[in-house]
Amino acid sequence: MISHLYIHIPFCPNICPYCAFYKESAGRERVEKFLEALLVEVESHADQLRPETIFLGGGTPSALSPVQLEFLFEGLHRYLDLSALREWTIEMNPATVAADKAKLLRDVGINRISMGVQSWDDEVLKTLGRTHTAQKAEESFHLLRDAGFQNISIDLIFGVPGQSLTSWQETLERSLRLDPEHLSAYGLTYEEDTEFFRLLGKGVMKANEHLEADQFEITTDLLSAHGYEQYEVSNYAKQNHTSLHNTAYWLGRDYLGLGPSAFSTVAGKRWRNIRETGLYSSSTMSGQTARDFEEPLSPETLASERAAFGLRTHHGLPFDHGKKWQHELEKMETHGLLYRTEDRWLLTCRGKLLADTVGEIFV
Ligand SMILES: C[S@@+](CC[C@H](N)C(=O)[O-])C[C@H]1O[C@@H](n2cnc3c(N)ncnc32)[C@H](O)[C@@H]1O
Ligand code: SF4
């Protein structure tokens, strides 16, 4: 039985210039055809699934209308055995939060919200091409609390061109005043095939690594001073509020991904679903496979991935799992990126900032 389920909803009301997740603008007919196909895919996997965690991500699942959400959740409740479910997360964009949707999501069993605030500075929000203002995001947060959600995570981005250290500090402080259970703070990545990547290439946008390092440092300091544990490089939680779904993924547990572009890793195999929504929908509806790529994962690949992900978390890398990379790990230690406890390797503060570079030793 698979215990972790990801469902990709590929629609967004507006396309952000930094984002490389698979998404498209929502048109009513296309969304309805997609939802029907998704439920066909859910039904076809139902006998393998007894989820402890479900993550509805995207894209923007909250961009679906109340009628579309009702259709989706009615189907999920019909096909899935939810008796073991502990955590059911939905990603929300603040621009799409409304009281009726919040109540509907509570009623169908969602118990964790991940909201993409990104910044509380309207100028930074404009640079990021977001359609919501800081004020709308704050109203959305309160609407979710009023609907009864007691596990809310806020996504933030630092390293945005034009975002000063003061602006970032104020974003952290305003987030803390709302008292969320969880925060994700991501350094801006210039992903290929995005508008930001093109602007960086042309020299119109510039990265400032020193400022980004300072922003990262105040994040860890401020959040830990307020009782949030940095349990992964970009993720901070109050006690008992780490994301169970993401933790399962980082620990190398099997997970099933449904919907266009979703990856799955099950029993030593990895596959990806067709990316294009129309093609995904028609293939699924006609009983053909939704997969467009599949590979076996060798025990070595699985061990490398587990080491790389584990090292990014507070669990670190136990010495016996890291033996194979002993020489490289010691080199990273001399560069001040790693340190040892009695039985494991952990990232130093500088190592966390350069976690992607450290991770390259496992590739
Ligand atoms: C799939 S998005 C979903 C959230 C929702 N669609 C929204 O935008 O509000 C998950 C999160 O990834 C982060 N993210 C997306 N692209 C990023 C990038 N290029 N660099 C850093 N963080 C990014 C954002 O913080 C975003 O909230
Ligand atoms: S950041 Fe969120 S809203 Fe923006 S394009 Fe990506 S998935 Fe859509």
mmCIF file of C-alpha atoms and ligand atoms in Angstrom:
data_model
loop_
_atom_site.group_PDB
_atom_site.id
_atom_site.type_symbol
_atom_site.label_atom_id
_atom_site.label_comp_id
_atom_site.label_asym_id
_atom_site.label_seq_id
_atom_site.Cartn_x
_atom_site.Cartn_y
_atom_site.Cartn_z
ATOM 1 C CA MET A 1 0.000 0.000 0.000
ATOM 2 C CA ILE A 2 1.235 3.499 -0.868
ATOM 3 C CA SER A 3 0.911 5.994 1.986
ATOM 4 C CA HIS A 4 1.735 9.303 0.279
ATOM 5 C CA LEU A 5 -0.247 10.835 -2.569
ATOM 6 C CA TYR A 6 0.498 13.969 -4.586
ATOM 7 C CA ILE A 7 -2.133 15.409 -6.941
ATOM 8 C CA HIS A 8 -1.129 18.073 -9.459
ATOM 9 C CA ILE A 9 -3.739 20.669 -10.439
ATOM 10 C CA PRO A 10 -2.150 22.531 -13.368
ATOM 11 C CA PHE A 11 -4.192 25.757 -13.503
ATOM 12 C CA CYS A 12 -3.273 29.279 -12.401
ATOM 13 C CA PRO A 13 -5.228 32.531 -12.661
ATOM 14 C CA ASN A 14 -1.998 34.298 -13.641
ATOM 15 C CA ILE A 15 1.414 32.989 -14.698
ATOM 16 C CA CYS A 16 4.275 34.226 -12.466
ATOM 17 C CA PRO A 17 7.504 35.091 -14.346
ATOM 18 C CA TYR A 18 9.788 33.076 -12.007
ATOM 19 C CA CYS A 19 7.813 29.834 -11.844
ATOM 20 C CA ALA A 20 8.746 26.627 -13.661
ATOM 21 C CA PHE A 21 6.047 24.345 -12.267
ATOM 22 C CA TYR A 22 3.806 22.860 -14.946
ATOM 23 C CA LYS A 23 0.762 25.121 -15.222
ATOM 24 C CA GLU A 24 -1.538 26.902 -17.651
ATOM 25 C CA SER A 25 -4.386 29.424 -17.595
ATOM 26 C CA ALA A 26 -7.737 27.948 -16.604
ATOM 27 C CA GLY A 27 -10.594 27.677 -19.141
ATOM 28 C CA ARG A 28 -13.839 26.152 -17.813
ATOM 29 C CA GLU A 29 -14.236 23.313 -20.323
ATOM 30 C CA ARG A 30 -10.599 22.327 -20.136
ATOM 31 C CA VAL A 31 -10.721 22.246 -16.322
ATOM 32 C CA GLU A 32 -13.838 20.078 -16.304
ATOM 33 C CA LYS A 33 -12.372 17.584 -18.786
ATOM 34 C CA PHE A 34 -9.186 17.489 -16.701
ATOM 35 C CA LEU A 35 -11.064 16.818 -13.446
ATOM 36 C CA GLU A 36 -12.949 13.930 -15.019
ATOM 37 C CA ALA A 37 -9.682 12.443 -16.294
ATOM 38 C CA LEU A 38 -7.984 12.931 -12.937
ATOM 39 C CA LEU A 39 -10.723 10.993 -11.169
ATOM 40 C CA VAL A 40 -10.353 8.183 -13.712
ATOM 41 C CA GLU A 41 -6.653 8.082 -12.827
ATOM 42 C CA VAL A 42 -7.445 8.167 -9.086
ATOM 43 C CA GLU A 43 -9.891 5.276 -9.452
ATOM 44 C CA SER A 44 -7.379 3.209 -11.423
ATOM 45 C CA HIS A 45 -4.854 3.448 -8.541
ATOM 46 C CA ALA A 46 -7.311 3.302 -5.645
ATOM 47 C CA ASP A 47 -6.553 -0.316 -4.678
ATOM 48 C CA GLN A 48 -2.825 0.503 -4.187
ATOM 49 C CA LEU A 49 -3.519 3.504 -1.967
ATOM 50 C CA ARG A 50 -4.214 4.003 1.718
ATOM 51 C CA PRO A 51 -2.887 7.552 2.101
ATOM 52 C CA GLU A 52 -1.568 8.944 5.365
ATOM 53 C CA THR A 53 -0.756 12.203 3.584
ATOM 54 C CA ILE A 54 -2.256 13.859 0.515
ATOM 55 C CA PHE A 55 -0.810 17.008 -1.037
ATOM 56 C CA LEU A 56 -2.884 18.922 -3.590
ATOM 57 C CA GLY A 57 -0.324 21.088 -5.359
ATOM 58 C CA GLY A 58 0.212 22.842 -8.611
ATOM 59 C CA GLY A 59 -0.336 25.152 -10.198
ATOM 60 C CA THR A 60 -3.009 26.589 -7.982
ATOM 61 C CA PRO A 61 -5.603 24.088 -6.740
ATOM 62 C CA SER A 62 -7.446 26.940 -5.026
ATOM 63 C CA ALA A 63 -8.060 28.491 -8.465
ATOM 64 C CA LEU A 64 -10.807 25.884 -8.987
ATOM 65 C CA SER A 65 -14.335 27.211 -8.470
ATOM 66 C CA PRO A 66 -16.433 25.923 -5.547
ATOM 67 C CA VAL A 67 -18.447 23.754 -7.964
ATOM 68 C CA GLN A 68 -15.246 22.256 -9.432
ATOM 69 C CA LEU A 69 -13.808 21.672 -5.951
ATOM 70 C CA GLU A 70 -17.007 19.905 -4.883
ATOM 71 C CA PHE A 71 -16.791 17.654 -7.946
ATOM 72 C CA LEU A 72 -13.128 16.850 -7.215
ATOM 73 C CA PHE A 73 -13.581 16.108 -3.506
ATOM 74 C CA GLU A 74 -16.740 14.092 -4.050
ATOM 75 C CA GLY A 75 -14.705 11.852 -6.379
ATOM 76 C CA LEU A 76 -11.719 11.619 -4.032
ATOM 77 C CA HIS A 77 -13.979 10.600 -1.154
ATOM 78 C CA ARG A 78 -15.721 8.061 -3.398
ATOM 79 C CA TYR A 79 -12.541 6.299 -4.566
ATOM 80 C CA LEU A 80 -9.988 6.645 -1.787
ATOM 81 C CA ASP A 81 -9.717 4.821 1.522
ATOM 82 C CA LEU A 82 -9.147 7.828 3.805
ATOM 83 C CA SER A 83 -9.236 5.904 7.090
ATOM 84 C CA ALA A 84 -5.462 6.341 7.706
ATOM 85 C CA LEU A 85 -5.276 9.985 6.566
ATOM 86 C CA ARG A 86 -3.349 12.277 8.941
ATOM 87 C CA GLU A 87 -2.443 15.285 6.822
ATOM 88 C CA TRP A 88 -4.306 16.699 3.812
ATOM 89 C CA THR A 89 -2.676 19.838 2.402
ATOM 90 C CA ILE A 90 -3.838 22.196 -0.317
ATOM 91 C CA GLU A 91 -1.731 24.939 -1.917
ATOM 92 C CA MET A 92 -3.508 28.270 -2.093
ATOM 93 C CA ASN A 93 -2.670 31.528 -3.766
ATOM 94 C CA PRO A 94 -3.925 34.410 -1.559
ATOM 95 C CA ALA A 95 -5.734 35.950 -4.537
ATOM 96 C CA THR A 96 -7.999 32.888 -4.741
ATOM 97 C CA VAL A 97 -9.012 32.598 -1.066
ATOM 98 C CA ALA A 98 -12.667 33.306 -0.242
ATOM 99 C CA ALA A 99 -14.861 32.445 2.756
ATOM 100 C CA ASP A 100 -17.067 29.955 0.861
ATOM 101 C CA LYS A 101 -14.032 28.059 -0.492
ATOM 102 C CA ALA A 102 -12.360 28.013 2.924
ATOM 103 C CA LYS A 103 -15.484 26.517 4.512
ATOM 104 C CA LEU A 104 -15.853 23.961 1.704
ATOM 105 C CA LEU A 105 -12.218 22.856 2.119
ATOM 106 C CA ARG A 106 -12.668 22.454 5.883
ATOM 107 C CA ASP A 107 -15.842 20.430 5.361
ATOM 108 C CA VAL A 108 -14.217 17.989 2.916
ATOM 109 C CA GLY A 109 -11.326 17.237 5.301
ATOM 110 C CA ILE A 110 -8.429 19.491 4.320
ATOM 111 C CA ASN A 111 -6.444 20.114 7.529
ATOM 112 C CA ARG A 112 -3.340 21.948 6.270
ATOM 113 C CA ILE A 113 -2.993 25.039 4.080
ATOM 114 C CA SER A 114 0.145 26.109 2.241
ATOM 115 C CA MET A 115 -0.321 29.703 1.114
ATOM 116 C CA GLY A 116 1.986 31.445 -1.367
ATOM 117 C CA VAL A 117 2.337 34.893 0.205
ATOM 118 C CA GLN A 118 5.941 35.331 -1.110
ATOM 119 C CA SER A 119 6.388 38.816 0.405
ATOM 120 C CA TRP A 120 4.547 41.410 2.479
ATOM 121 C CA ASP A 121 6.100 44.226 0.410
ATOM 122 C CA ASP A 122 3.828 45.368 -2.445
ATOM 123 C CA GLU A 123 6.823 46.468 -4.558
ATOM 124 C CA VAL A 124 8.410 43.004 -4.290
ATOM 125 C CA LEU A 125 5.025 41.411 -5.080
ATOM 126 C CA LYS A 126 4.900 43.519 -8.253
ATOM 127 C CA THR A 127 8.403 42.422 -9.266
ATOM 128 C CA LEU A 128 7.284 38.812 -8.756
ATOM 129 C CA GLY A 129 4.251 39.456 -10.979
ATOM 130 C CA ARG A 130 1.826 38.495 -8.218
ATOM 131 C CA THR A 131 -1.777 39.647 -8.528
ATOM 132 C CA HIS A 132 -2.448 39.939 -4.786
ATOM 133 C CA THR A 133 -1.412 42.738 -2.437
ATOM 134 C CA ALA A 134 -0.037 42.332 1.083
ATOM 135 C CA GLN A 135 -3.415 43.453 2.438
ATOM 136 C CA LYS A 136 -5.298 40.776 0.454
ATOM 137 C CA ALA A 137 -2.853 38.120 1.689
ATOM 138 C CA GLU A 138 -3.455 39.170 5.294
ATOM 139 C CA GLU A 139 -7.248 39.082 4.802
ATOM 140 C CA SER A 140 -6.891 35.610 3.233
ATOM 141 C CA PHE A 141 -4.876 34.363 6.196
ATOM 142 C CA HIS A 142 -7.590 35.555 8.625
ATOM 143 C CA LEU A 143 -10.353 34.035 6.470
ATOM 144 C CA LEU A 144 -8.584 30.667 6.691
ATOM 145 C CA ARG A 145 -8.147 30.955 10.460
ATOM 146 C CA ASP A 146 -11.807 31.978 10.852
ATOM 147 C CA ALA A 147 -12.812 28.895 8.843
ATOM 148 C CA GLY A 148 -11.034 26.807 11.510
ATOM 149 C CA PHE A 149 -7.658 25.932 9.933
ATOM 150 C CA GLN A 150 -5.121 25.337 12.689
ATOM 151 C CA ASN A 151 -2.209 24.320 10.496
ATOM 152 C CA ILE A 152 -1.254 27.067 8.040
ATOM 153 C CA SER A 153 2.058 27.404 6.259
ATOM 154 C CA ILE A 154 3.254 30.564 4.518
ATOM 155 C CA ASP A 155 5.609 30.463 1.498
ATOM 156 C CA LEU A 156 8.082 33.329 1.185
ATOM 157 C CA ILE A 157 10.811 34.150 -1.362
ATOM 158 C CA PHE A 158 14.068 36.020 -0.679
ATOM 159 C CA GLY A 159 16.852 37.074 -3.052
ATOM 160 C CA VAL A 160 14.370 38.981 -5.233
ATOM 161 C CA PRO A 161 16.000 41.851 -7.185
ATOM 162 C CA GLY A 162 15.157 45.152 -5.476
ATOM 163 C CA GLN A 163 14.278 43.417 -2.175
ATOM 164 C CA SER A 164 16.410 45.030 0.553
ATOM 165 C CA LEU A 165 17.482 43.346 3.780
ATOM 166 C CA THR A 166 14.998 45.592 5.627
ATOM 167 C CA SER A 167 12.130 44.624 3.313
ATOM 168 C CA TRP A 168 12.916 40.921 3.902
ATOM 169 C CA GLN A 169 13.192 41.390 7.660
ATOM 170 C CA GLU A 170 9.811 43.157 7.686
ATOM 171 C CA THR A 171 8.337 40.291 5.654
ATOM 172 C CA LEU A 172 9.577 37.808 8.243
ATOM 173 C CA GLU A 173 8.310 39.935 11.138
ATOM 174 C CA ARG A 174 4.865 40.446 9.615
ATOM 175 C CA SER A 175 4.643 36.700 8.969
ATOM 176 C CA LEU A 176 5.529 36.034 12.612
ATOM 177 C CA ARG A 177 2.811 38.420 13.836
ATOM 178 C CA LEU A 178 0.250 36.150 12.126
ATOM 179 C CA ASP A 179 1.646 33.202 14.087
ATOM 180 C CA PRO A 180 1.546 30.517 11.323
ATOM 181 C CA GLU A 181 2.434 26.952 12.302
ATOM 182 C CA HIS A 182 4.903 26.585 9.431
ATOM 183 C CA LEU A 183 6.997 28.772 7.112
ATOM 184 C CA SER A 184 8.843 27.951 3.901
ATOM 185 C CA ALA A 185 11.487 30.507 2.878
ATOM 186 C CA TYR A 186 12.950 29.875 -0.578
ATOM 187 C CA GLY A 187 15.869 31.661 -2.186
ATOM 188 C CA LEU A 188 14.761 32.839 -5.640
ATOM 189 C CA THR A 189 15.901 30.348 -8.279
ATOM 190 C CA TYR A 190 16.258 31.458 -11.885
ATOM 191 C CA GLU A 191 14.627 28.420 -13.473
ATOM 192 C CA GLU A 192 15.203 27.657 -17.150
ATOM 193 C CA ASP A 193 12.259 28.488 -19.428
ATOM 194 C CA THR A 194 11.017 31.326 -17.221
ATOM 195 C CA GLU A 195 10.851 35.049 -17.897
ATOM 196 C CA PHE A 196 13.235 35.717 -14.992
ATOM 197 C CA PHE A 197 15.816 33.332 -16.499
ATOM 198 C CA ARG A 198 15.693 35.251 -19.789
ATOM 199 C CA LEU A 199 16.017 38.588 -17.988
ATOM 200 C CA LEU A 200 19.002 37.273 -16.023
ATOM 201 C CA GLY A 201 20.625 36.108 -19.279
ATOM 202 C CA LYS A 202 20.152 39.564 -20.813
ATOM 203 C CA GLY A 203 21.629 41.243 -17.720
ATOM 204 C CA VAL A 204 18.338 43.064 -16.979
ATOM 205 C CA MET A 205 18.073 41.158 -13.680
ATOM 206 C CA LYS A 206 21.025 40.502 -11.413
ATOM 207 C CA ALA A 207 21.494 38.132 -8.505
ATOM 208 C CA ASN A 208 23.175 39.485 -5.353
ATOM 209 C CA GLU A 209 24.700 36.514 -3.534
ATOM 210 C CA HIS A 210 25.991 38.517 -0.561
ATOM 211 C CA LEU A 211 22.605 40.072 0.137
ATOM 212 C CA GLU A 212 20.954 36.663 -0.283
ATOM 213 C CA ALA A 213 23.377 35.161 2.261
ATOM 214 C CA ASP A 214 22.489 37.928 4.755
ATOM 215 C CA GLN A 215 18.774 37.367 4.135
ATOM 216 C CA PHE A 216 19.197 33.637 4.731
ATOM 217 C CA GLU A 217 21.090 34.272 7.959
ATOM 218 C CA ILE A 218 18.461 36.590 9.444
ATOM 219 C CA THR A 219 15.778 34.057 8.472
ATOM 220 C CA THR A 220 17.330 31.268 10.513
ATOM 221 C CA ASP A 221 18.120 33.611 13.417
ATOM 222 C CA LEU A 222 14.730 35.307 13.605
ATOM 223 C CA LEU A 223 12.628 32.194 13.099
ATOM 224 C CA SER A 224 14.582 30.107 15.589
ATOM 225 C CA ALA A 225 14.300 32.950 18.140
ATOM 226 C CA HIS A 226 10.515 32.654 17.722
ATOM 227 C CA GLY A 227 10.404 28.887 18.286
ATOM 228 C CA TYR A 228 10.451 27.617 14.699
ATOM 229 C CA GLU A 229 12.795 24.718 14.028
ATOM 230 C CA GLN A 230 14.627 24.711 10.686
ATOM 231 C CA TYR A 231 13.892 21.055 9.960
ATOM 232 C CA GLU A 232 14.958 21.370 6.321
ATOM 233 C CA VAL A 233 17.049 23.986 4.535
ATOM 234 C CA SER A 234 13.976 26.003 3.400
ATOM 235 C CA ASN A 235 11.402 24.836 5.943
ATOM 236 C CA TYR A 236 10.629 25.951 9.492
ATOM 237 C CA ALA A 237 7.966 24.577 11.830
ATOM 238 C CA LYS A 238 6.600 24.998 15.303
ATOM 239 C CA GLN A 239 6.704 21.895 17.451
ATOM 240 C CA ASN A 240 4.638 19.014 15.971
ATOM 241 C CA HIS A 241 3.961 20.932 12.749
ATOM 242 C CA THR A 242 6.591 19.667 10.326
ATOM 243 C CA SER A 243 5.044 18.665 7.009
ATOM 244 C CA LEU A 244 4.486 14.903 7.160
ATOM 245 C CA HIS A 245 4.118 14.710 3.392
ATOM 246 C CA ASN A 246 7.368 16.490 2.546
ATOM 247 C CA THR A 247 9.237 14.639 5.287
ATOM 248 C CA ALA A 248 8.143 11.296 3.808
ATOM 249 C CA TYR A 249 9.487 12.446 0.461
ATOM 250 C CA TRP A 250 12.821 13.545 1.939
ATOM 251 C CA LEU A 251 13.166 10.246 3.801
ATOM 252 C CA GLY A 252 12.812 8.356 0.519
ATOM 253 C CA ARG A 253 9.391 6.821 1.146
ATOM 254 C CA ASP A 254 7.318 5.657 -1.836
ATOM 255 C CA TYR A 255 4.832 8.198 -3.170
ATOM 256 C CA LEU A 256 2.325 8.263 -5.998
ATOM 257 C CA GLY A 257 1.857 11.413 -8.102
ATOM 258 C CA LEU A 258 -1.327 11.867 -10.124
ATOM 259 C CA GLY A 259 -2.188 14.578 -12.660
ATOM 260 C CA PRO A 260 -0.086 16.058 -15.486
ATOM 261 C CA SER A 261 3.713 16.262 -14.948
ATOM 262 C CA ALA A 262 3.494 14.475 -11.566
ATOM 263 C CA PHE A 263 6.360 12.161 -10.608
ATOM 264 C CA SER A 264 5.949 8.889 -8.720
ATOM 265 C CA THR A 265 8.493 6.691 -6.977
ATOM 266 C CA VAL A 266 7.164 3.242 -6.113
ATOM 267 C CA ALA A 267 8.989 -0.041 -5.452
ATOM 268 C CA GLY A 268 12.298 1.013 -7.013
ATOM 269 C CA LYS A 269 10.749 2.605 -10.120
ATOM 270 C CA ARG A 270 10.242 6.254 -11.039
ATOM 271 C CA TRP A 271 7.886 7.607 -13.652
ATOM 272 C CA ARG A 272 6.419 10.899 -14.767
ATOM 273 C CA ASN A 273 2.969 11.602 -16.156
ATOM 274 C CA ILE A 274 2.417 13.361 -19.494
ATOM 275 C CA ARG A 275 2.981 17.091 -18.991
ATOM 276 C CA GLU A 276 0.469 18.605 -21.399
ATOM 277 C CA THR A 277 -2.976 18.749 -19.768
ATOM 278 C CA GLY A 278 -5.054 18.117 -22.929
ATOM 279 C CA LEU A 279 -2.999 15.074 -23.856
ATOM 280 C CA TYR A 280 -2.991 13.830 -20.248
ATOM 281 C CA SER A 281 -6.787 14.124 -20.159
ATOM 282 C CA SER A 282 -7.446 12.395 -23.487
ATOM 283 C CA SER A 283 -4.964 9.555 -22.814
ATOM 284 C CA THR A 284 -6.416 8.897 -19.378
ATOM 285 C CA MET A 285 -10.028 9.037 -20.601
ATOM 286 C CA SER A 286 -9.324 6.566 -23.398
ATOM 287 C CA GLY A 287 -7.825 4.067 -20.962
ATOM 288 C CA GLN A 288 -4.225 4.584 -22.120
ATOM 289 C CA THR A 289 -1.319 5.152 -19.789
ATOM 290 C CA ALA A 290 -0.814 8.654 -18.387
ATOM 291 C CA ARG A 291 2.948 7.999 -18.130
ATOM 292 C CA ASP A 292 5.428 9.478 -20.571
ATOM 293 C CA PHE A 293 8.645 8.398 -18.902
ATOM 294 C CA GLU A 294 9.666 5.538 -16.628
ATOM 295 C CA GLU A 295 12.988 4.255 -15.251
ATOM 296 C CA PRO A 296 14.139 1.653 -12.761
ATOM 297 C CA LEU A 297 16.057 3.107 -9.822
ATOM 298 C CA SER A 298 19.151 1.197 -8.799
ATOM 299 C CA PRO A 299 19.853 0.727 -5.067
ATOM 300 C CA GLU A 300 22.858 3.095 -5.601
ATOM 301 C CA THR A 301 20.625 5.852 -7.031
ATOM 302 C CA LEU A 302 18.143 5.442 -4.187
ATOM 303 C CA ALA A 303 20.970 5.593 -1.622
ATOM 304 C CA SER A 304 22.413 8.764 -3.245
ATOM 305 C CA GLU A 305 19.015 10.480 -3.260
ATOM 306 C CA ARG A 306 18.345 9.516 0.335
ATOM 307 C CA ALA A 307 21.762 10.850 1.382
ATOM 308 C CA ALA A 308 21.286 14.129 -0.516
ATOM 309 C CA PHE A 309 17.774 14.766 0.824
ATOM 310 C CA GLY A 310 18.589 13.546 4.336
ATOM 311 C CA LEU A 311 21.530 15.890 4.639
ATOM 312 C CA ARG A 312 19.236 18.848 3.889
ATOM 313 C CA THR A 313 17.105 17.956 6.932
ATOM 314 C CA HIS A 314 17.664 18.041 10.676
ATOM 315 C CA HIS A 315 18.091 14.245 10.514
ATOM 316 C CA GLY A 316 21.408 14.726 8.700
ATOM 317 C CA LEU A 317 23.381 11.852 7.189
ATOM 318 C CA PRO A 318 24.252 8.925 9.504
ATOM 319 C CA PHE A 319 27.961 7.953 9.210
ATOM 320 C CA ASP A 320 27.196 4.435 7.974
ATOM 321 C CA HIS A 321 24.994 5.791 5.117
ATOM 322 C CA GLY A 322 27.681 8.314 4.181
ATOM 323 C CA LYS A 323 30.715 5.956 4.086
ATOM 324 C CA LYS A 324 30.748 5.853 0.293
ATOM 325 C CA TRP A 325 31.326 9.643 0.122
ATOM 326 C CA GLN A 326 33.653 9.872 3.152
ATOM 327 C CA HIS A 327 36.423 11.664 1.262
ATOM 328 C CA GLU A 328 34.100 14.314 -0.262
ATOM 329 C CA LEU A 329 32.275 14.788 3.049
ATOM 330 C CA GLU A 330 35.578 15.440 4.847
ATOM 331 C CA LYS A 331 36.509 17.970 2.169
ATOM 332 C CA MET A 332 33.201 19.781 2.724
ATOM 333 C CA GLU A 333 33.941 19.709 6.454
ATOM 334 C CA THR A 334 37.285 21.471 5.935
ATOM 335 C CA HIS A 335 35.447 24.136 3.893
ATOM 336 C CA GLY A 336 33.146 24.725 6.884
ATOM 337 C CA LEU A 337 30.045 23.379 5.129
ATOM 338 C CA LEU A 338 29.546 20.269 7.285
ATOM 339 C CA TYR A 339 30.107 19.246 10.894
ATOM 340 C CA ARG A 340 29.878 15.935 12.753
ATOM 341 C CA THR A 341 27.924 14.871 15.786
ATOM 342 C CA GLU A 342 28.519 11.516 17.491
ATOM 343 C CA ASP A 343 26.924 9.521 14.700
ATOM 344 C CA ARG A 344 26.084 11.774 11.747
ATOM 345 C CA TRP A 345 26.950 14.597 9.373
ATOM 346 C CA LEU A 346 24.986 17.845 9.494
ATOM 347 C CA LEU A 347 25.108 21.045 7.425
ATOM 348 C CA THR A 348 26.588 24.148 9.056
ATOM 349 C CA CYS A 349 24.758 27.454 8.551
ATOM 350 C CA ARG A 350 26.992 28.206 5.531
ATOM 351 C CA GLY A 351 26.439 24.632 4.328
ATOM 352 C CA LYS A 352 22.675 25.206 4.389
ATOM 353 C CA LEU A 353 23.095 28.307 2.244
ATOM 354 C CA LEU A 354 25.189 26.274 -0.225
ATOM 355 C CA ALA A 355 23.153 23.067 0.158
ATOM 356 C CA ASP A 356 22.748 22.583 -3.600
ATOM 357 C CA THR A 357 26.543 22.652 -4.049
ATOM 358 C CA VAL A 358 27.030 20.193 -1.174
ATOM 359 C CA GLY A 359 24.365 17.935 -2.715
ATOM 360 C CA GLU A 360 26.432 17.612 -5.897
ATOM 361 C CA ILE A 361 28.798 15.168 -4.172
ATOM 362 C CA PHE A 362 26.040 12.535 -4.265
ATOM 363 C CA VAL A 363 25.301 12.850 -7.998
HETATM 364 C C1 LIG B 1 3.845 25.420 -6.759
HETATM 365 S S1 LIG B 1 4.050 26.937 -5.971
HETATM 366 C C2 LIG B 1 2.356 26.929 -5.428
HETATM 367 C C3 LIG B 1 1.793 28.079 -4.711
HETATM 368 C C4 LIG B 1 0.674 28.837 -5.380
HETATM 369 N N1 LIG B 1 0.473 28.463 -6.741
HETATM 370 C C5 LIG B 1 1.075 30.282 -5.310
HETATM 371 O O1 LIG B 1 1.827 30.698 -6.185
HETATM 372 O O2 LIG B 1 0.642 30.959 -4.390
HETATM 373 C C6 LIG B 1 4.945 26.567 -4.457
HETATM 374 C C7 LIG B 1 5.912 27.601 -3.978
HETATM 375 O O3 LIG B 1 7.157 27.468 -4.643
HETATM 376 C C8 LIG B 1 7.878 28.670 -4.506
HETATM 377 N N2 LIG B 1 8.546 28.951 -5.790
HETATM 378 C C9 LIG B 1 8.033 28.759 -7.018
HETATM 379 N N3 LIG B 1 8.968 29.102 -7.955
HETATM 380 C C10 LIG B 1 10.071 29.510 -7.287
HETATM 381 C C11 LIG B 1 11.365 30.003 -7.706
HETATM 382 N N4 LIG B 1 11.693 30.128 -8.983
HETATM 383 N N5 LIG B 1 12.267 30.320 -6.746
HETATM 384 C C12 LIG B 1 11.940 30.177 -5.430
HETATM 385 N N6 LIG B 1 10.726 29.748 -4.993
HETATM 386 C C13 LIG B 1 9.808 29.412 -5.907
HETATM 387 C C14 LIG B 1 6.886 29.760 -4.119
HETATM 388 O O4 LIG B 1 7.159 30.201 -2.812
HETATM 389 C C15 LIG B 1 5.543 29.035 -4.195
HETATM 390 O O5 LIG B 1 4.655 29.512 -3.239
HETATM 391 S S1 SF4 B 2 3.960 30.537 -8.423
HETATM 392 FE FE1 SF4 B 2 1.976 29.583 -8.101
HETATM 393 S S2 SF4 B 2 0.475 31.001 -9.066
HETATM 394 FE FE2 SF4 B 2 2.474 31.552 -9.836
HETATM 395 S S3 SF4 B 2 2.636 30.432 -11.770
HETATM 396 FE FE3 SF4 B 2 3.649 29.161 -10.177
HETATM 397 S S4 SF4 B 2 2.095 27.800 -9.475
HETATM 398 FE FE4 SF4 B 2 1.037 29.453 -10.594
#
